[in-house]
PDB file of C-alpha atoms in Angstrom:
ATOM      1  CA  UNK A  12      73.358   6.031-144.865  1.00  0.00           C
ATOM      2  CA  UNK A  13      71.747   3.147-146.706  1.00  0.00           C
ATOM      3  CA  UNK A  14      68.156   2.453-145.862  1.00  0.00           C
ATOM      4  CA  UNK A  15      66.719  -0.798-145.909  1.00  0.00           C
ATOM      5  CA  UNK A  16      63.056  -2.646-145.527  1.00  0.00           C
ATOM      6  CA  UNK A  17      62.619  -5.918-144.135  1.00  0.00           C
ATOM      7  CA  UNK A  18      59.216  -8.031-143.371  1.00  0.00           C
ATOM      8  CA  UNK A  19      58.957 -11.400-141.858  1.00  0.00           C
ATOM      9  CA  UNK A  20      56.260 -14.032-142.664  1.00  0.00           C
ATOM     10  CA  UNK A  21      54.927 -16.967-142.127  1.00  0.00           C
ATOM     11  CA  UNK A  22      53.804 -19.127-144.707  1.00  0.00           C
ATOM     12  CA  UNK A  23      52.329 -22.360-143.970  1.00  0.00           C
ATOM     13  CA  UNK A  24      54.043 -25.068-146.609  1.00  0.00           C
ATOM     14  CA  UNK A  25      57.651 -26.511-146.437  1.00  0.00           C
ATOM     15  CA  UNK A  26      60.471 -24.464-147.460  1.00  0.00           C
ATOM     16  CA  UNK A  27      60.699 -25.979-150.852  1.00  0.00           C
ATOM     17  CA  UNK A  28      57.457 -25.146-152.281  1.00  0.00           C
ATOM     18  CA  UNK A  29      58.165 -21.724-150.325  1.00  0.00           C
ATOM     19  CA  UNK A  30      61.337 -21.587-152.738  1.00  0.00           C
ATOM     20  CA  UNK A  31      59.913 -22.458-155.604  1.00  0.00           C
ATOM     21  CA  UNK A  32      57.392 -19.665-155.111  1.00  0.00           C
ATOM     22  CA  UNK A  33      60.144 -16.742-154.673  1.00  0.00           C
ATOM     23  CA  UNK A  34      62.747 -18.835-157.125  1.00  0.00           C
ATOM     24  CA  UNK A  35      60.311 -20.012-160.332  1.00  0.00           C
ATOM     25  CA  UNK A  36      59.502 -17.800-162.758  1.00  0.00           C
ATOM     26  CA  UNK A  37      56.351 -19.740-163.549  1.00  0.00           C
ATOM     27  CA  UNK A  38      55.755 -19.073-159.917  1.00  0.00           C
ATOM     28  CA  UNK A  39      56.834 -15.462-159.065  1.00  0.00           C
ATOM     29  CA  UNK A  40      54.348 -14.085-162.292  1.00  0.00           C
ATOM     30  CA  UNK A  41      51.401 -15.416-159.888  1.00  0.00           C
ATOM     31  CA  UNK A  42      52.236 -12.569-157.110  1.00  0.00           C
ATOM     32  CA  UNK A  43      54.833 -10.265-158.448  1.00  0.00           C
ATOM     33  CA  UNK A  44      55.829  -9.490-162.208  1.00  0.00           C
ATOM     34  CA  UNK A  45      53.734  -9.877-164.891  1.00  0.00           C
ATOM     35  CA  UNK A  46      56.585 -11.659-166.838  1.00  0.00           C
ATOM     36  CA  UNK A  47      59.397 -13.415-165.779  1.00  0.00           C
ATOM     37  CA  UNK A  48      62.198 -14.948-166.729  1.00  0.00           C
ATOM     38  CA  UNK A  49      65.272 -16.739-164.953  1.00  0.00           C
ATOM     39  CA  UNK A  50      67.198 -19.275-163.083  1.00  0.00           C
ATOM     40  CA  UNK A  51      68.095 -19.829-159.475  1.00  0.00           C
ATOM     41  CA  UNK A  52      71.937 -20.595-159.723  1.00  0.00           C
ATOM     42  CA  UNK A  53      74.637 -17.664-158.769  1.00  0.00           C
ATOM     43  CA  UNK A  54      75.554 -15.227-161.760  1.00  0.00           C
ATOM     44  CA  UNK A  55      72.080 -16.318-163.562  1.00  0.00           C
ATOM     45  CA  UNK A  56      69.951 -13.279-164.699  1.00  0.00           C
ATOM     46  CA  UNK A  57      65.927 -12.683-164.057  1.00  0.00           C
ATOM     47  CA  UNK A  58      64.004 -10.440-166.182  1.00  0.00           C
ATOM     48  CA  UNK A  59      61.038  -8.578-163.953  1.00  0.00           C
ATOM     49  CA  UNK A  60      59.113  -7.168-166.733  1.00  0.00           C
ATOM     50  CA  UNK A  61      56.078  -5.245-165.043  1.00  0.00           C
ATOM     51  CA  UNK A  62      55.489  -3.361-168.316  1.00  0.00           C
ATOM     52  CA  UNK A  63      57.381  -1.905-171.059  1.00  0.00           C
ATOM     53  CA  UNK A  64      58.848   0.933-169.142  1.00  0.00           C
ATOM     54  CA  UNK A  65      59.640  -1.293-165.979  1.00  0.00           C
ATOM     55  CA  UNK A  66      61.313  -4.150-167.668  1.00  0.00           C
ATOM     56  CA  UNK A  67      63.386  -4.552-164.809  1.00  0.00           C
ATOM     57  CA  UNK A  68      66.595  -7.290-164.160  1.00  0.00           C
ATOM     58  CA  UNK A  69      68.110  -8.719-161.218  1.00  0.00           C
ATOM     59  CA  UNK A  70      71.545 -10.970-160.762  1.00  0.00           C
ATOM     60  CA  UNK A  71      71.460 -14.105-158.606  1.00  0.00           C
ATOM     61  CA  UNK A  72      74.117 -13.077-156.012  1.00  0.00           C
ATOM     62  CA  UNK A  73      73.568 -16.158-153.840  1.00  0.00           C
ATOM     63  CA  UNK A  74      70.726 -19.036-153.484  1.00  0.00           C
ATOM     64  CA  UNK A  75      70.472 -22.922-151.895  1.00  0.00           C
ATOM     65  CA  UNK A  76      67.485 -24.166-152.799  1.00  0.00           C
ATOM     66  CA  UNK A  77      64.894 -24.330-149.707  1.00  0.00           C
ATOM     67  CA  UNK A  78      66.808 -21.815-147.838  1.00  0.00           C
ATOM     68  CA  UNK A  79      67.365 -18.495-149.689  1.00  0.00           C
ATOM     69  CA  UNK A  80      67.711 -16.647-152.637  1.00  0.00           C
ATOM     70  CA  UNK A  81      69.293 -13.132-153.070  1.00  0.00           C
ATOM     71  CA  UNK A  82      69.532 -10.708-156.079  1.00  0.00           C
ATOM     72  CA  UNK A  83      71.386  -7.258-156.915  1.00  0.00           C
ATOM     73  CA  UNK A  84      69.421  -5.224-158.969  1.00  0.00           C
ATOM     74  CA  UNK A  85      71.205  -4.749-161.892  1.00  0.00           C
ATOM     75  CA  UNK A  86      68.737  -2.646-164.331  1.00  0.00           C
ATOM     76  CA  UNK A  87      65.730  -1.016-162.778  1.00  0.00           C
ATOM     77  CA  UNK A  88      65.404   2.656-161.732  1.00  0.00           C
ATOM     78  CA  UNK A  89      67.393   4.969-160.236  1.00  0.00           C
ATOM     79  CA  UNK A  90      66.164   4.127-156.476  1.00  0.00           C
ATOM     80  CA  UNK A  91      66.165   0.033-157.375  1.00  0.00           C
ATOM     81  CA  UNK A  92      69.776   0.073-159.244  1.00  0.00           C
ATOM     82  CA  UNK A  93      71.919  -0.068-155.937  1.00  0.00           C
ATOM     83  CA  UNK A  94      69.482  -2.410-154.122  1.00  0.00           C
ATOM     84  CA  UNK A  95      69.595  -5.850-153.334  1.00  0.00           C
ATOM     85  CA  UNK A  96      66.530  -7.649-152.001  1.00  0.00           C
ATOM     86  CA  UNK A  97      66.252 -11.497-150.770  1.00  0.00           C
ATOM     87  CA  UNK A  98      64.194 -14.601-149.209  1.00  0.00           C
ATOM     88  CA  UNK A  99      65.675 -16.397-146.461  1.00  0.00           C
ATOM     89  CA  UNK A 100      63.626 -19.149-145.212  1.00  0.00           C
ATOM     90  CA  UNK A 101      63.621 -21.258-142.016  1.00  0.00           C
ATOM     91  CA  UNK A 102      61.808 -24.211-141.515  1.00  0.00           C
ATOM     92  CA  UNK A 103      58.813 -24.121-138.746  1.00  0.00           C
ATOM     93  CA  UNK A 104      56.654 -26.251-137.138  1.00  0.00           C
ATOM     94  CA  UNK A 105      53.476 -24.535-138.797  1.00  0.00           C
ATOM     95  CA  UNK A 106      55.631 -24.638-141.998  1.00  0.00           C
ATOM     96  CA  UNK A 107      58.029 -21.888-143.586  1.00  0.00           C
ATOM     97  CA  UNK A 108      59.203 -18.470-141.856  1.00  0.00           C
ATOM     98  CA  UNK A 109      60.066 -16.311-144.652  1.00  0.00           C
ATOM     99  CA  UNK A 110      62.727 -13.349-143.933  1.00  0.00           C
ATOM    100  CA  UNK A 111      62.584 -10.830-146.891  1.00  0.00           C
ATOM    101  CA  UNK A 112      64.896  -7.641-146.943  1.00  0.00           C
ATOM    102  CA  UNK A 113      65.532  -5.105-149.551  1.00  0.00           C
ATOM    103  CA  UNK A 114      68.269  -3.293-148.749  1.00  0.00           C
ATOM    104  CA  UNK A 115      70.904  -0.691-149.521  1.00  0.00           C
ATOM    105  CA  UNK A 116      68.240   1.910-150.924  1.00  0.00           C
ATOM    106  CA  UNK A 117      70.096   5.053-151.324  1.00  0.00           C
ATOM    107  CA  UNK A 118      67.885   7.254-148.913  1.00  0.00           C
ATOM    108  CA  UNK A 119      64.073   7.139-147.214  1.00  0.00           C
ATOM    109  CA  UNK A 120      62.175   9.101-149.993  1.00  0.00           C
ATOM    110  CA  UNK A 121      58.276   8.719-150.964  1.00  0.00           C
ATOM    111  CA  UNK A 122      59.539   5.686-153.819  1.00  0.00           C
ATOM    112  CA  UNK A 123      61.255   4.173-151.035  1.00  0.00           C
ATOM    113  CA  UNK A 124      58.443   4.435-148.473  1.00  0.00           C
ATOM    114  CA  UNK A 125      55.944   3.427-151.262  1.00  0.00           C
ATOM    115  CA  UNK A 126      58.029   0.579-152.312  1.00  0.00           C
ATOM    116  CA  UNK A 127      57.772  -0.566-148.596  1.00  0.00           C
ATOM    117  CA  UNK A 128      54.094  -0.935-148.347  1.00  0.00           C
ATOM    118  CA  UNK A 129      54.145  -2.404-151.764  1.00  0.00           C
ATOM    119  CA  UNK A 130      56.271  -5.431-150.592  1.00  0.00           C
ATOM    120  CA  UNK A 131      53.999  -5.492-147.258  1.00  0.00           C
ATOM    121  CA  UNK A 132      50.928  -6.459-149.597  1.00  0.00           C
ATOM    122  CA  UNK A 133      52.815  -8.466-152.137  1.00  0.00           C
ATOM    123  CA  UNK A 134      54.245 -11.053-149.491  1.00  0.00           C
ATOM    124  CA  UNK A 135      50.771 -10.969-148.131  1.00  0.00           C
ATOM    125  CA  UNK A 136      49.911 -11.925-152.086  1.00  0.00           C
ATOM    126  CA  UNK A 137      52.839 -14.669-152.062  1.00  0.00           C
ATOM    127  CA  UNK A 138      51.411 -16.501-149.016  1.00  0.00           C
ATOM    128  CA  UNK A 139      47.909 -16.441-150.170  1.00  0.00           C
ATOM    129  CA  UNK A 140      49.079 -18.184-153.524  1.00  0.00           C
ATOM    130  CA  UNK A 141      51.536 -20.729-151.853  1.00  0.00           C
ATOM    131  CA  UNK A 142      48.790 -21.467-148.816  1.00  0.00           C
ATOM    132  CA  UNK A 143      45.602 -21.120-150.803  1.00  0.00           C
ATOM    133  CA  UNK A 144      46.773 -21.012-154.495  1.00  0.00           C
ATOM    134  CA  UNK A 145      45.056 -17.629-154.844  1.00  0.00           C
ATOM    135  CA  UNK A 146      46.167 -15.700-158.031  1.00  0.00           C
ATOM    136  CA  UNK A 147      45.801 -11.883-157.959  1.00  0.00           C
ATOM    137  CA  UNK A 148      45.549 -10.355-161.228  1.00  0.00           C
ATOM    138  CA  UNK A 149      48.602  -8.577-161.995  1.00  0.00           C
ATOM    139  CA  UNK A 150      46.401  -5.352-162.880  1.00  0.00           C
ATOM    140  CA  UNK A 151      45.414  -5.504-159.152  1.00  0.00           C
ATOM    141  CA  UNK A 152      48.946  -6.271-157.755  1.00  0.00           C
ATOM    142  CA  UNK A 153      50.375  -3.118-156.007  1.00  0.00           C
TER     143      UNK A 153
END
């Protein structure tokens, strides 16, 4: 049975900036990765590099800009390699609600349940840089 996370937030800018934020490398290394690299077009490749050991990459499997952007994990570890996480994002009167899932995780072990609250704080990091352009260091990023 394949396992799966989701959160939901809301982030108060427009959908595009919201996109850009998820979408732009120059973007995602303010909350996420520590290096990035990439396009947002179907087939394109990112590069998550964390560190040396978790220099992670990710296919495009389907994006429109302002409303979502999905990726199968193509090179990770062994927990990450048959997952597939995303942003879908609906427009709101206060701004942007942002529907992440990562799903298809092979089974609900500690890396899974870890990997969970991990997400949980770095959305919480995502809308405090879109909202508030705060940058968290990436040594402090969980």
């Amino acid at each position: 049975m394949a396992n799966a996370i989701y959160h939901n937030v809301l982030i108060e800018k427009n959908p595009h900036e919201v996109y850009d934020a998820v979408s732009q490398p120059k973007h995602l290394v303010n909350w996420w990765p520590l290096k990035c690299d990439g396009l947002p077009h179907i087939g394109e490749t990112y590069n998550y590099n964390f560190t040396d050991e978790y220099n992670w990459f990710a296919k495009v499997s389907s994006c429109k800009a302002g409303e979502h952007i999905h990726f199968k994990m193509t090179i990770s570890d062994t927990d990450w390699d048959p997952t597939t996480f995303g942003y879908d994002l609906e427009p709101n009167e206060k701004g942007t609600y942002l529907r992440f899932f990562h799903k298809d995780w092979p089974e609900q072990n500690d890396h899974f349940k870890h990997s969970a609250y991990c997400w949980a704080i770095l959305l919480k990091g995502l809308k405090d840089y879109v909202e508030k352009d705060i940058v968290i260091p990436f040594e402090e990023r969980s």
